[in-house]
C-alpha cells in the first residue's frame, strides 16, 4: 500500500503541515488570533480547491464544467425541502411503486436452461442492491411525462429502461470484479471467486446480451443509440482506468473522464432515454441528461470518499480497494495539492449536485421532480 501511495505522490508538490502550538503557548489574544488564522486558511483552501478544479475541468466544458458556481457552500445538503409544495416523500418509496417485481422481471429476461450459468447470472439480482439507477430512471420518467402533458403514468417502455439500466450496471460489476480480482461485493463473495474468472466474464457478457435484446424490443432507434453509447463508455472508461497521466492537471481530468464513462454515462443516458420516450422536446432531453450526468459524477466521488472513510462491513465490499490497486481517485489526487483530499472531493461532489438541482428545477413542479432533488441530497449524505 505504501508503495502505491508514494507512486502517486511522486512529482507532487508537498510539504508536512506545521504543528499547531500547544494550549499552553497561547496568550490572551492568541486564541482569537488562532481562530481567525484557521478561518482564513479554510477559506483559502476552499478557494484553492475551486480554482484548481475549475482549471482542470476547463478542457471538458460541456462534460465537466462547474464554472457556473461562484462560491463553495460548506453545507452538505443541496436543498432543505421540496419545491412544489407537496409533502416530502422518500424518493425510494416513491420510485418503488413503479418497480414492483423488478428483480423477478430481470430474471425472466435471463431465462437460461443451464443451471450453473443461470445461477451465475442471477447471483446479484437478489433484491439486496440499492436499485439506485432504476429509481432515478422511473422518477425521471414520471417527471418528464408530467412536464410534457401532465401524464401520471409510466410507459412500459420507460419501465423497461429501468430494468435495462440495472442489467447493464450489474454486468459491469461482474466484469469489474474480474479485472480487480475482487473477493466480495454486497456483503457476499463475488461471482469470479465462486465460479472462476473465465465463467464470470461469460456471465457478464450474457447479462449484457439479455439487456440488448430487451432494448431492441422497445423498437425506438434513438433510444437504442443512446443506450449503446453507455456500453461503449463503460469499455472506454475501463481502459482509462488502466492508464495514467504524468502531469498533475491531466491526471485529474483523466480521473473525471473515467468517472463519467464508468459511472455517470449510464445514469445520464438512461435519464435521457426515458425523456425521449415521454416527451418530444429536446430541451427536456438535455435537462434529463444533465441531471443524470451530474448526479452520477457526485455519486462516484462520494463512493471514492467512502472507500477511505467507511468500513468494509458497512460498504459490503473491501474498503481502500482502489488504493491497493494503485488507482488514483479524487481524495488522493486532491491530497497531492492540499492537505484534505476527502474534504475537497466532497466539495466537488456538492457542486455537481447543485448543478443537478439547477437542471431538474427547470421542469414543471411534481412530487417526482422534488424526489429527484431530494435524491441529490441523499447522494451526498449516504454512508454506504
mmCIF file of N, CA, C and O in Angstrom, residues 279-375:
data_model
loop_
_atom_site.group_PDB
_atom_site.id
_atom_site.type_symbol
_atom_site.label_atom_id
_atom_site.label_comp_id
_atom_site.label_asym_id
_atom_site.label_seq_id
_atom_site.Cartn_x
_atom_site.Cartn_y
_atom_site.Cartn_z
ATOM 1 N N UNK A 279 -41.383 12.544 -23.985
ATOM 2 C CA UNK A 279 -41.529 13.956 -24.347
ATOM 3 C C UNK A 279 -40.725 14.245 -25.608
ATOM 4 O O UNK A 279 -39.554 13.846 -25.698
ATOM 5 N N UNK A 280 -41.295 14.953 -26.589
ATOM 6 C CA UNK A 280 -40.569 15.213 -27.842
ATOM 7 C C UNK A 280 -39.624 16.408 -27.782
ATOM 8 O O UNK A 280 -38.886 16.655 -28.735
ATOM 9 N N UNK A 281 -39.606 17.141 -26.670
ATOM 10 C CA UNK A 281 -38.840 18.391 -26.581
ATOM 11 C C UNK A 281 -37.362 18.114 -26.305
ATOM 12 O O UNK A 281 -37.002 17.586 -25.238
ATOM 13 N N UNK A 282 -36.455 18.492 -27.211
ATOM 14 C CA UNK A 282 -35.015 18.286 -26.983
ATOM 15 C C UNK A 282 -34.481 19.006 -25.750
ATOM 16 O O UNK A 282 -33.498 18.576 -25.160
ATOM 17 N N UNK A 283 -35.127 20.104 -25.369
ATOM 18 C CA UNK A 283 -34.708 20.825 -24.166
ATOM 19 C C UNK A 283 -34.875 19.940 -22.936
ATOM 20 O O UNK A 283 -34.008 19.895 -22.055
ATOM 21 N N UNK A 284 -35.978 19.211 -22.875
ATOM 22 C CA UNK A 284 -36.228 18.295 -21.758
ATOM 23 C C UNK A 284 -35.219 17.149 -21.779
ATOM 24 O O UNK A 284 -34.741 16.703 -20.729
ATOM 25 N N UNK A 285 -34.886 16.669 -22.978
ATOM 26 C CA UNK A 285 -33.897 15.592 -23.093
ATOM 27 C C UNK A 285 -32.558 16.038 -22.497
ATOM 28 O O UNK A 285 -31.895 15.268 -21.806
ATOM 29 N N UNK A 286 -32.179 17.283 -22.759
ATOM 30 C CA UNK A 286 -30.913 17.793 -22.242
ATOM 31 C C UNK A 286 -30.963 17.983 -20.725
ATOM 32 O O UNK A 286 -29.982 17.716 -20.026
ATOM 33 N N UNK A 287 -32.102 18.433 -20.219
ATOM 34 C CA UNK A 287 -32.265 18.570 -18.763
ATOM 35 C C UNK A 287 -32.085 17.218 -18.089
ATOM 36 O O UNK A 287 -31.366 17.087 -17.086
ATOM 37 N N UNK A 288 -32.752 16.196 -18.642
ATOM 38 C CA UNK A 288 -32.663 14.855 -18.066
ATOM 39 C C UNK A 288 -31.230 14.335 -18.098
ATOM 40 O O UNK A 288 -30.732 13.759 -17.123
ATOM 41 N N UNK A 289 -30.566 14.564 -19.234
ATOM 42 C CA UNK A 289 -29.182 14.097 -19.379
ATOM 43 C C UNK A 289 -28.265 14.801 -18.381
ATOM 44 O O UNK A 289 -27.443 14.153 -17.720
ATOM 45 N N UNK A 290 -28.383 16.125 -18.279
ATOM 46 C CA UNK A 290 -27.511 16.890 -17.390
ATOM 47 C C UNK A 290 -27.748 16.529 -15.926
ATOM 48 O O UNK A 290 -26.791 16.460 -15.134
ATOM 49 N N UNK A 291 -28.996 16.304 -15.560
ATOM 50 C CA UNK A 291 -29.265 15.877 -14.179
ATOM 51 C C UNK A 291 -28.574 14.546 -13.902
ATOM 52 O O UNK A 291 -27.861 14.398 -12.904
ATOM 53 N N UNK A 292 -28.769 13.580 -14.785
ATOM 54 C CA UNK A 292 -28.171 12.263 -14.582
ATOM 55 C C UNK A 292 -26.661 12.306 -14.575
ATOM 56 O O UNK A 292 -26.010 11.619 -13.771
ATOM 57 N N UNK A 293 -26.070 13.123 -15.460
ATOM 58 C CA UNK A 293 -24.615 13.241 -15.513
ATOM 59 C C UNK A 293 -24.051 13.783 -14.209
ATOM 60 O O UNK A 293 -23.104 13.224 -13.636
ATOM 61 N N UNK A 294 -24.637 14.858 -13.714
ATOM 62 C CA UNK A 294 -24.112 15.496 -12.508
ATOM 63 C C UNK A 294 -24.342 14.660 -11.257
ATOM 64 O O UNK A 294 -23.454 14.567 -10.398
ATOM 65 N N UNK A 295 -25.496 14.034 -11.145
ATOM 66 C CA UNK A 295 -25.732 13.148 -10.006
ATOM 67 C C UNK A 295 -24.803 11.934 -10.074
ATOM 68 O O UNK A 295 -24.268 11.481 -9.056
ATOM 69 N N UNK A 296 -24.583 11.427 -11.274
ATOM 70 C CA UNK A 296 -23.694 10.275 -11.441
ATOM 71 C C UNK A 296 -22.261 10.589 -11.043
ATOM 72 O O UNK A 296 -21.593 9.782 -10.382
ATOM 73 N N UNK A 297 -21.771 11.763 -11.441
ATOM 74 C CA UNK A 297 -20.425 12.168 -11.058
ATOM 75 C C UNK A 297 -20.312 12.334 -9.545
ATOM 76 O O UNK A 297 -19.347 11.878 -8.919
ATOM 77 N N UNK A 298 -21.324 12.978 -8.949
ATOM 78 C CA UNK A 298 -21.316 13.165 -7.494
ATOM 79 C C UNK A 298 -21.369 11.825 -6.773
ATOM 80 O O UNK A 298 -20.671 11.615 -5.773
ATOM 81 N N UNK A 299 -22.186 10.914 -7.279
ATOM 82 C CA UNK A 299 -22.320 9.588 -6.663
ATOM 83 C C UNK A 299 -20.969 8.882 -6.599
ATOM 84 O O UNK A 299 -20.584 8.323 -5.573
ATOM 85 N N UNK A 300 -20.212 8.921 -7.697
ATOM 86 C CA UNK A 300 -18.928 8.221 -7.724
ATOM 87 C C UNK A 300 -17.879 8.934 -6.869
ATOM 88 O O UNK A 300 -17.048 8.286 -6.229
ATOM 89 N N UNK A 301 -17.926 10.262 -6.845
ATOM 90 C CA UNK A 301 -16.995 10.996 -5.992
ATOM 91 C C UNK A 301 -17.204 10.638 -4.522
ATOM 92 O O UNK A 301 -16.241 10.412 -3.780
ATOM 93 N N UNK A 302 -18.462 10.565 -4.108
ATOM 94 C CA UNK A 302 -18.750 10.174 -2.720
ATOM 95 C C UNK A 302 -18.359 8.718 -2.490
ATOM 96 O O UNK A 302 -17.862 8.353 -1.418
ATOM 97 N N UNK A 303 -18.554 7.876 -3.497
ATOM 98 C CA UNK A 303 -18.135 6.480 -3.378
ATOM 99 C C UNK A 303 -16.627 6.394 -3.145
ATOM 100 O O UNK A 303 -16.156 5.583 -2.333
ATOM 101 N N UNK A 304 -15.878 7.239 -3.835
ATOM 102 C CA UNK A 304 -14.426 7.260 -3.658
ATOM 103 C C UNK A 304 -14.041 7.784 -2.277
ATOM 104 O O UNK A 304 -13.048 7.343 -1.696
ATOM 105 N N UNK A 305 -14.827 8.728 -1.750
ATOM 106 C CA UNK A 305 -14.594 9.208 -0.387
ATOM 107 C C UNK A 305 -14.850 8.086 0.619
ATOM 108 O O UNK A 305 -14.062 7.861 1.542
ATOM 109 N N UNK A 306 -15.972 7.379 0.434
ATOM 110 C CA UNK A 306 -16.319 6.300 1.360
ATOM 111 C C UNK A 306 -15.300 5.170 1.327
ATOM 112 O O UNK A 306 -15.138 4.446 2.313
ATOM 113 N N UNK A 307 -14.617 5.018 0.210
ATOM 114 C CA UNK A 307 -13.575 3.999 0.119
ATOM 115 C C UNK A 307 -12.455 4.270 1.125
ATOM 116 O O UNK A 307 -11.747 3.353 1.540
ATOM 117 N N UNK A 308 -12.328 5.556 1.528
ATOM 118 C CA UNK A 308 -11.317 5.926 2.508
ATOM 119 C C UNK A 308 -11.877 6.028 3.928
ATOM 120 O O UNK A 308 -11.157 5.808 4.893
ATOM 121 N N UNK A 309 -13.165 6.392 4.045
ATOM 122 C CA UNK A 309 -13.688 6.758 5.367
ATOM 123 C C UNK A 309 -14.625 5.739 5.987
ATOM 124 O O UNK A 309 -14.886 5.801 7.187
ATOM 125 N N UNK A 310 -15.176 4.808 5.189
ATOM 126 C CA UNK A 310 -16.135 3.846 5.718
ATOM 127 C C UNK A 310 -15.453 2.518 5.993
ATOM 128 O O UNK A 310 -14.305 2.287 5.613
ATOM 129 N N UNK A 311 -16.169 1.625 6.672
ATOM 130 C CA UNK A 311 -15.618 0.311 6.978
ATOM 131 C C UNK A 311 -16.169 -0.715 5.989
ATOM 132 O O UNK A 311 -17.218 -0.510 5.378
ATOM 133 N N UNK A 312 -15.488 -1.826 5.848
ATOM 134 C CA UNK A 312 -15.868 -2.851 4.878
ATOM 135 C C UNK A 312 -17.245 -3.428 5.168
ATOM 136 O O UNK A 312 -18.030 -3.689 4.255
ATOM 137 N N UNK A 313 -17.564 -3.640 6.449
ATOM 138 C CA UNK A 313 -18.865 -4.208 6.801
ATOM 139 C C UNK A 313 -19.998 -3.280 6.376
ATOM 140 O O UNK A 313 -21.054 -3.733 5.932
ATOM 141 N N UNK A 314 -19.779 -1.986 6.508
ATOM 142 C CA UNK A 314 -20.802 -1.011 6.135
ATOM 143 C C UNK A 314 -20.971 -0.942 4.625
ATOM 144 O O UNK A 314 -22.090 -0.866 4.114
ATOM 145 N N UNK A 315 -19.880 -0.961 3.905
ATOM 146 C CA UNK A 315 -19.909 -0.830 2.456
ATOM 147 C C UNK A 315 -20.341 -2.115 1.758
ATOM 148 O O UNK A 315 -20.827 -2.086 0.626
ATOM 149 N N UNK A 316 -20.128 -3.264 2.395
ATOM 150 C CA UNK A 316 -20.456 -4.534 1.754
ATOM 151 C C UNK A 316 -19.406 -4.998 0.775
ATOM 152 O O UNK A 316 -19.613 -5.945 0.026
ATOM 153 N N UNK A 317 -18.250 -4.319 0.763
ATOM 154 C CA UNK A 317 -17.127 -4.669 -0.102
ATOM 155 C C UNK A 317 -15.867 -4.123 0.556
ATOM 156 O O UNK A 317 -15.950 -3.239 1.428
ATOM 157 N N UNK A 318 -14.692 -4.615 0.191
ATOM 158 C CA UNK A 318 -13.471 -4.137 0.835
ATOM 159 C C UNK A 318 -13.268 -2.649 0.602
ATOM 160 O O UNK A 318 -13.459 -2.148 -0.509
ATOM 161 N N UNK A 319 -12.893 -1.919 1.668
ATOM 162 C CA UNK A 319 -12.559 -0.514 1.517
ATOM 163 C C UNK A 319 -11.072 -0.379 1.215
ATOM 164 O O UNK A 319 -10.311 -1.326 1.329
ATOM 165 N N UNK A 320 -10.682 0.830 0.803
ATOM 166 C CA UNK A 320 -9.306 1.105 0.352
ATOM 167 C C UNK A 320 -8.922 0.221 -0.828
ATOM 168 O O UNK A 320 -7.742 0.023 -1.105
ATOM 169 N N UNK A 321 -9.923 -0.304 -1.536
ATOM 170 C CA UNK A 321 -9.649 -1.210 -2.659
ATOM 171 C C UNK A 321 -8.913 -0.493 -3.775
ATOM 172 O O UNK A 321 -7.968 -1.032 -4.361
ATOM 173 N N UNK A 322 -9.347 0.734 -4.105
ATOM 174 C CA UNK A 322 -8.688 1.482 -5.180
ATOM 175 C C UNK A 322 -7.240 1.794 -4.817
ATOM 176 O O UNK A 322 -6.352 1.766 -5.671
ATOM 177 N N UNK A 323 -7.020 2.115 -3.537
ATOM 178 C CA UNK A 323 -5.666 2.401 -3.083
ATOM 179 C C UNK A 323 -4.763 1.191 -3.271
ATOM 180 O O UNK A 323 -3.638 1.290 -3.744
ATOM 181 N N UNK A 324 -5.274 0.024 -2.924
ATOM 182 C CA UNK A 324 -4.487 -1.203 -3.047
ATOM 183 C C UNK A 324 -4.225 -1.572 -4.503
ATOM 184 O O UNK A 324 -3.222 -2.212 -4.823
ATOM 185 N N UNK A 325 -5.155 -1.163 -5.384
ATOM 186 C CA UNK A 325 -4.980 -1.460 -6.806
ATOM 187 C C UNK A 325 -4.097 -0.435 -7.507
ATOM 188 O O UNK A 325 -3.798 -0.576 -8.691
ATOM 189 N N UNK A 326 -3.694 0.599 -6.787
ATOM 190 C CA UNK A 326 -2.861 1.633 -7.402
ATOM 191 C C UNK A 326 -3.650 2.610 -8.240
ATOM 192 O O UNK A 326 -3.110 3.212 -9.168
ATOM 193 N N UNK A 327 -4.961 2.802 -7.935
ATOM 194 C CA UNK A 327 -5.809 3.707 -8.702
ATOM 195 C C UNK A 327 -5.920 5.040 -7.975
ATOM 196 O O UNK A 327 -6.282 5.083 -6.797
ATOM 197 N N UNK A 328 -5.622 6.126 -8.661
ATOM 198 C CA UNK A 328 -5.686 7.464 -8.053
ATOM 199 C C UNK A 328 -7.089 8.017 -8.203
ATOM 200 O O UNK A 328 -7.512 8.389 -9.291
ATOM 201 N N UNK A 329 -7.842 8.080 -7.090
ATOM 202 C CA UNK A 329 -9.185 8.654 -7.090
ATOM 203 C C UNK A 329 -9.125 10.075 -6.553
ATOM 204 O O UNK A 329 -8.068 10.575 -6.177
ATOM 205 N N UNK A 330 -10.300 10.740 -6.497
ATOM 206 C CA UNK A 330 -10.350 12.134 -6.093
ATOM 207 C C UNK A 330 -9.623 12.461 -4.797
ATOM 208 O O UNK A 330 -8.826 13.403 -4.743
ATOM 209 N N UNK A 331 -9.888 11.727 -3.698
ATOM 210 C CA UNK A 331 -9.203 12.057 -2.438
ATOM 211 C C UNK A 331 -7.683 12.038 -2.542
ATOM 212 O O UNK A 331 -7.001 12.875 -1.954
ATOM 213 N N UNK A 332 -7.131 11.088 -3.310
ATOM 214 C CA UNK A 332 -5.678 11.004 -3.461
ATOM 215 C C UNK A 332 -5.155 12.137 -4.333
ATOM 216 O O UNK A 332 -4.149 12.782 -4.014
ATOM 217 N N UNK A 333 -5.853 12.425 -5.437
ATOM 218 C CA UNK A 333 -5.398 13.481 -6.346
ATOM 219 C C UNK A 333 -5.445 14.848 -5.674
ATOM 220 O O UNK A 333 -4.548 15.673 -5.861
ATOM 221 N N UNK A 334 -6.505 15.099 -4.893
ATOM 222 C CA UNK A 334 -6.565 16.356 -4.164
ATOM 223 C C UNK A 334 -5.482 16.430 -3.095
ATOM 224 O O UNK A 334 -4.947 17.494 -2.809
ATOM 225 N N UNK A 335 -5.178 15.285 -2.485
ATOM 226 C CA UNK A 335 -4.159 15.269 -1.434
ATOM 227 C C UNK A 335 -2.781 15.639 -1.976
ATOM 228 O O UNK A 335 -1.906 16.065 -1.226
ATOM 229 N N UNK A 336 -2.575 15.469 -3.280
ATOM 230 C CA UNK A 336 -1.313 15.888 -3.894
ATOM 231 C C UNK A 336 -1.195 17.411 -3.919
ATOM 232 O O UNK A 336 -0.095 17.954 -4.027
ATOM 233 N N UNK A 337 -2.330 18.122 -3.854
ATOM 234 C CA UNK A 337 -2.326 19.583 -3.930
ATOM 235 C C UNK A 337 -2.632 20.220 -2.573
ATOM 236 O O UNK A 337 -2.156 21.303 -2.273
ATOM 237 N N UNK A 338 -3.458 19.537 -1.760
ATOM 238 C CA UNK A 338 -3.906 20.103 -0.492
ATOM 239 C C UNK A 338 -3.898 19.023 0.574
ATOM 240 O O UNK A 338 -3.803 17.846 0.284
ATOM 241 N N UNK A 339 -4.085 19.495 1.817
ATOM 242 C CA UNK A 339 -3.938 18.550 2.918
ATOM 243 C C UNK A 339 -5.135 17.636 3.108
ATOM 244 O O UNK A 339 -4.998 16.559 3.651
ATOM 245 N N UNK A 340 -6.324 18.052 2.695
ATOM 246 C CA UNK A 340 -7.528 17.271 2.969
ATOM 247 C C UNK A 340 -8.222 16.854 1.680
ATOM 248 O O UNK A 340 -9.151 17.500 1.213
ATOM 249 N N UNK A 341 -7.766 15.763 1.098
ATOM 250 C CA UNK A 341 -8.339 15.290 -0.154
ATOM 251 C C UNK A 341 -9.774 14.853 -0.019
ATOM 252 O O UNK A 341 -10.590 15.046 -0.925
ATOM 253 N N UNK A 342 -10.133 14.258 1.127
ATOM 254 C CA UNK A 342 -11.508 13.805 1.353
ATOM 255 C C UNK A 342 -12.464 14.989 1.359
ATOM 256 O O UNK A 342 -13.522 14.966 0.704
ATOM 257 N N UNK A 343 -12.105 16.052 2.077
ATOM 258 C CA UNK A 343 -12.978 17.220 2.148
ATOM 259 C C UNK A 343 -13.131 17.892 0.795
ATOM 260 O O UNK A 343 -14.235 18.278 0.394
ATOM 261 N N UNK A 344 -12.037 18.022 0.058
ATOM 262 C CA UNK A 344 -12.100 18.695 -1.234
ATOM 263 C C UNK A 344 -12.897 17.880 -2.254
ATOM 264 O O UNK A 344 -13.604 18.439 -3.095
ATOM 265 N N UNK A 345 -12.786 16.559 -2.182
ATOM 266 C CA UNK A 345 -13.595 15.704 -3.063
ATOM 267 C C UNK A 345 -15.065 15.868 -2.743
ATOM 268 O O UNK A 345 -15.919 15.900 -3.636
ATOM 269 N N UNK A 346 -15.392 15.977 -1.469
ATOM 270 C CA UNK A 346 -16.781 16.192 -1.051
ATOM 271 C C UNK A 346 -17.296 17.533 -1.549
ATOM 272 O O UNK A 346 -18.444 17.640 -2.007
ATOM 273 N N UNK A 347 -16.458 18.580 -1.488
ATOM 274 C CA UNK A 347 -16.852 19.884 -2.028
ATOM 275 C C UNK A 347 -17.195 19.781 -3.517
ATOM 276 O O UNK A 347 -18.177 20.360 -3.991
ATOM 277 N N UNK A 348 -16.377 19.048 -4.258
ATOM 278 C CA UNK A 348 -16.625 18.899 -5.687
ATOM 279 C C UNK A 348 -17.935 18.158 -5.938
ATOM 280 O O UNK A 348 -18.712 18.532 -6.823
ATOM 281 N N UNK A 349 -18.205 17.110 -5.148
ATOM 282 C CA UNK A 349 -19.472 16.380 -5.274
ATOM 283 C C UNK A 349 -20.654 17.302 -4.995
ATOM 284 O O UNK A 349 -21.697 17.228 -5.667
ATOM 285 N N UNK A 350 -20.511 18.184 -4.012
ATOM 286 C CA UNK A 350 -21.577 19.149 -3.718
ATOM 287 C C UNK A 350 -21.861 20.027 -4.932
ATOM 288 O O UNK A 350 -23.018 20.322 -5.257
ATOM 289 N N UNK A 351 -20.828 20.463 -5.619
ATOM 290 C CA UNK A 351 -21.024 21.330 -6.789
ATOM 291 C C UNK A 351 -21.797 20.599 -7.889
ATOM 292 O O UNK A 351 -22.676 21.165 -8.534
ATOM 293 N N UNK A 352 -21.435 19.344 -8.113
ATOM 294 C CA UNK A 352 -22.156 18.586 -9.130
ATOM 295 C C UNK A 352 -23.624 18.403 -8.745
ATOM 296 O O UNK A 352 -24.522 18.473 -9.603
ATOM 297 N N UNK A 353 -23.891 18.187 -7.464
ATOM 298 C CA UNK A 353 -25.280 18.035 -7.031
ATOM 299 C C UNK A 353 -26.050 19.344 -7.140
ATOM 300 O O UNK A 353 -27.239 19.349 -7.490
ATOM 301 N N UNK A 354 -25.381 20.451 -6.857
ATOM 302 C CA UNK A 354 -26.040 21.747 -7.031
ATOM 303 C C UNK A 354 -26.404 21.977 -8.493
ATOM 304 O O UNK A 354 -27.468 22.527 -8.816
ATOM 305 N N UNK A 355 -25.546 21.560 -9.397
ATOM 306 C CA UNK A 355 -25.838 21.690 -10.826
ATOM 307 C C UNK A 355 -26.995 20.776 -11.228
ATOM 308 O O UNK A 355 -27.851 21.151 -12.033
ATOM 309 N N UNK A 356 -27.032 19.570 -10.654
ATOM 310 C CA UNK A 356 -28.139 18.645 -10.931
ATOM 311 C C UNK A 356 -29.464 19.247 -10.485
ATOM 312 O O UNK A 356 -30.472 19.177 -11.205
ATOM 313 N N UNK A 357 -29.478 19.863 -9.304
ATOM 314 C CA UNK A 357 -30.696 20.507 -8.795
ATOM 315 C C UNK A 357 -31.099 21.669 -9.691
ATOM 316 O O UNK A 357 -32.285 21.866 -9.992
ATOM 317 N N UNK A 358 -30.120 22.440 -10.128
ATOM 318 C CA UNK A 358 -30.415 23.572 -11.017
ATOM 319 C C UNK A 358 -31.082 23.111 -12.307
ATOM 320 O O UNK A 358 -32.029 23.735 -12.802
ATOM 321 N N UNK A 359 -30.606 21.999 -12.848
ATOM 322 C CA UNK A 359 -31.174 21.481 -14.098
ATOM 323 C C UNK A 359 -32.585 20.941 -13.900
ATOM 324 O O UNK A 359 -33.507 21.297 -14.636
ATOM 325 N N UNK A 360 -32.768 20.063 -12.915
ATOM 326 C CA UNK A 360 -34.070 19.407 -12.759
ATOM 327 C C UNK A 360 -35.143 20.405 -12.325
ATOM 328 O O UNK A 360 -36.336 20.193 -12.573
ATOM 329 N N UNK A 361 -34.723 21.507 -11.700
ATOM 330 C CA UNK A 361 -35.690 22.526 -11.262
ATOM 331 C C UNK A 361 -36.331 23.253 -12.436
ATOM 332 O O UNK A 361 -37.299 23.996 -12.247
ATOM 333 N N UNK A 362 -35.817 23.051 -13.645
ATOM 334 C CA UNK A 362 -36.411 23.658 -14.837
ATOM 335 C C UNK A 362 -37.707 22.960 -15.246
ATOM 336 O O UNK A 362 -38.494 23.522 -16.013
ATOM 337 N N UNK A 363 -37.926 21.736 -14.753
ATOM 338 C CA UNK A 363 -39.147 21.007 -15.086
ATOM 339 C C UNK A 363 -40.317 21.514 -14.254
ATOM 340 O O UNK A 363 -40.140 22.101 -13.187
ATOM 341 N N UNK A 364 -41.526 21.226 -14.741
ATOM 342 C CA UNK A 364 -42.736 21.601 -14.012
ATOM 343 C C UNK A 364 -42.756 20.922 -12.642
ATOM 344 O O UNK A 364 -42.371 19.756 -12.515
ATOM 345 N N UNK A 365 -43.180 21.636 -11.586
ATOM 346 C CA UNK A 365 -43.200 21.022 -10.253
ATOM 347 C C UNK A 365 -44.036 19.754 -10.208
ATOM 348 O O UNK A 365 -45.118 19.675 -10.798
ATOM 349 N N UNK A 366 -43.519 18.750 -9.525
ATOM 350 C CA UNK A 366 -44.212 17.479 -9.338
ATOM 351 C C UNK A 366 -43.546 16.747 -8.189
ATOM 352 O O UNK A 366 -42.391 17.032 -7.849
ATOM 353 N N UNK A 367 -44.236 15.795 -7.556
ATOM 354 C CA UNK A 367 -43.590 15.015 -6.490
ATOM 355 C C UNK A 367 -42.343 14.290 -6.985
ATOM 356 O O UNK A 367 -41.366 14.169 -6.245
ATOM 357 N N UNK A 368 -42.377 13.819 -8.232
ATOM 358 C CA UNK A 368 -41.216 13.110 -8.764
ATOM 359 C C UNK A 368 -40.037 14.042 -9.002
ATOM 360 O O UNK A 368 -38.884 13.673 -8.744
ATOM 361 N N UNK A 369 -40.313 15.234 -9.496
ATOM 362 C CA UNK A 369 -39.222 16.196 -9.662
ATOM 363 C C UNK A 369 -38.602 16.528 -8.303
ATOM 364 O O UNK A 369 -37.375 16.592 -8.152
ATOM 365 N N UNK A 370 -39.452 16.735 -7.312
ATOM 366 C CA UNK A 370 -38.947 17.045 -5.978
ATOM 367 C C UNK A 370 -38.181 15.868 -5.380
ATOM 368 O O UNK A 370 -37.205 16.061 -4.645
ATOM 369 N N UNK A 371 -38.626 14.662 -5.703
ATOM 370 C CA UNK A 371 -37.910 13.476 -5.216
ATOM 371 C C UNK A 371 -36.512 13.395 -5.830
ATOM 372 O O UNK A 371 -35.562 12.977 -5.166
ATOM 373 N N UNK A 372 -36.382 13.801 -7.088
ATOM 374 C CA UNK A 372 -35.063 13.826 -7.724
ATOM 375 C C UNK A 372 -34.165 14.876 -7.077
ATOM 376 O O UNK A 372 -32.949 14.679 -6.948
ATOM 377 N N UNK A 373 -34.746 15.986 -6.650
ATOM 378 C CA UNK A 373 -33.986 16.992 -5.906
ATOM 379 C C UNK A 373 -33.512 16.408 -4.582
ATOM 380 O O UNK A 373 -32.346 16.540 -4.193
ATOM 381 N N UNK A 374 -34.424 15.733 -3.883
ATOM 382 C CA UNK A 374 -34.059 15.115 -2.608
ATOM 383 C C UNK A 374 -33.001 14.023 -2.802
ATOM 384 O O UNK A 374 -32.137 13.816 -1.951
ATOM 385 N N UNK A 375 -33.086 13.343 -3.927
ATOM 386 C CA UNK A 375 -32.137 12.260 -4.187
ATOM 387 C C UNK A 375 -30.711 12.782 -4.301
ATOM 388 O O UNK A 375 -29.757 12.095 -3.909
#
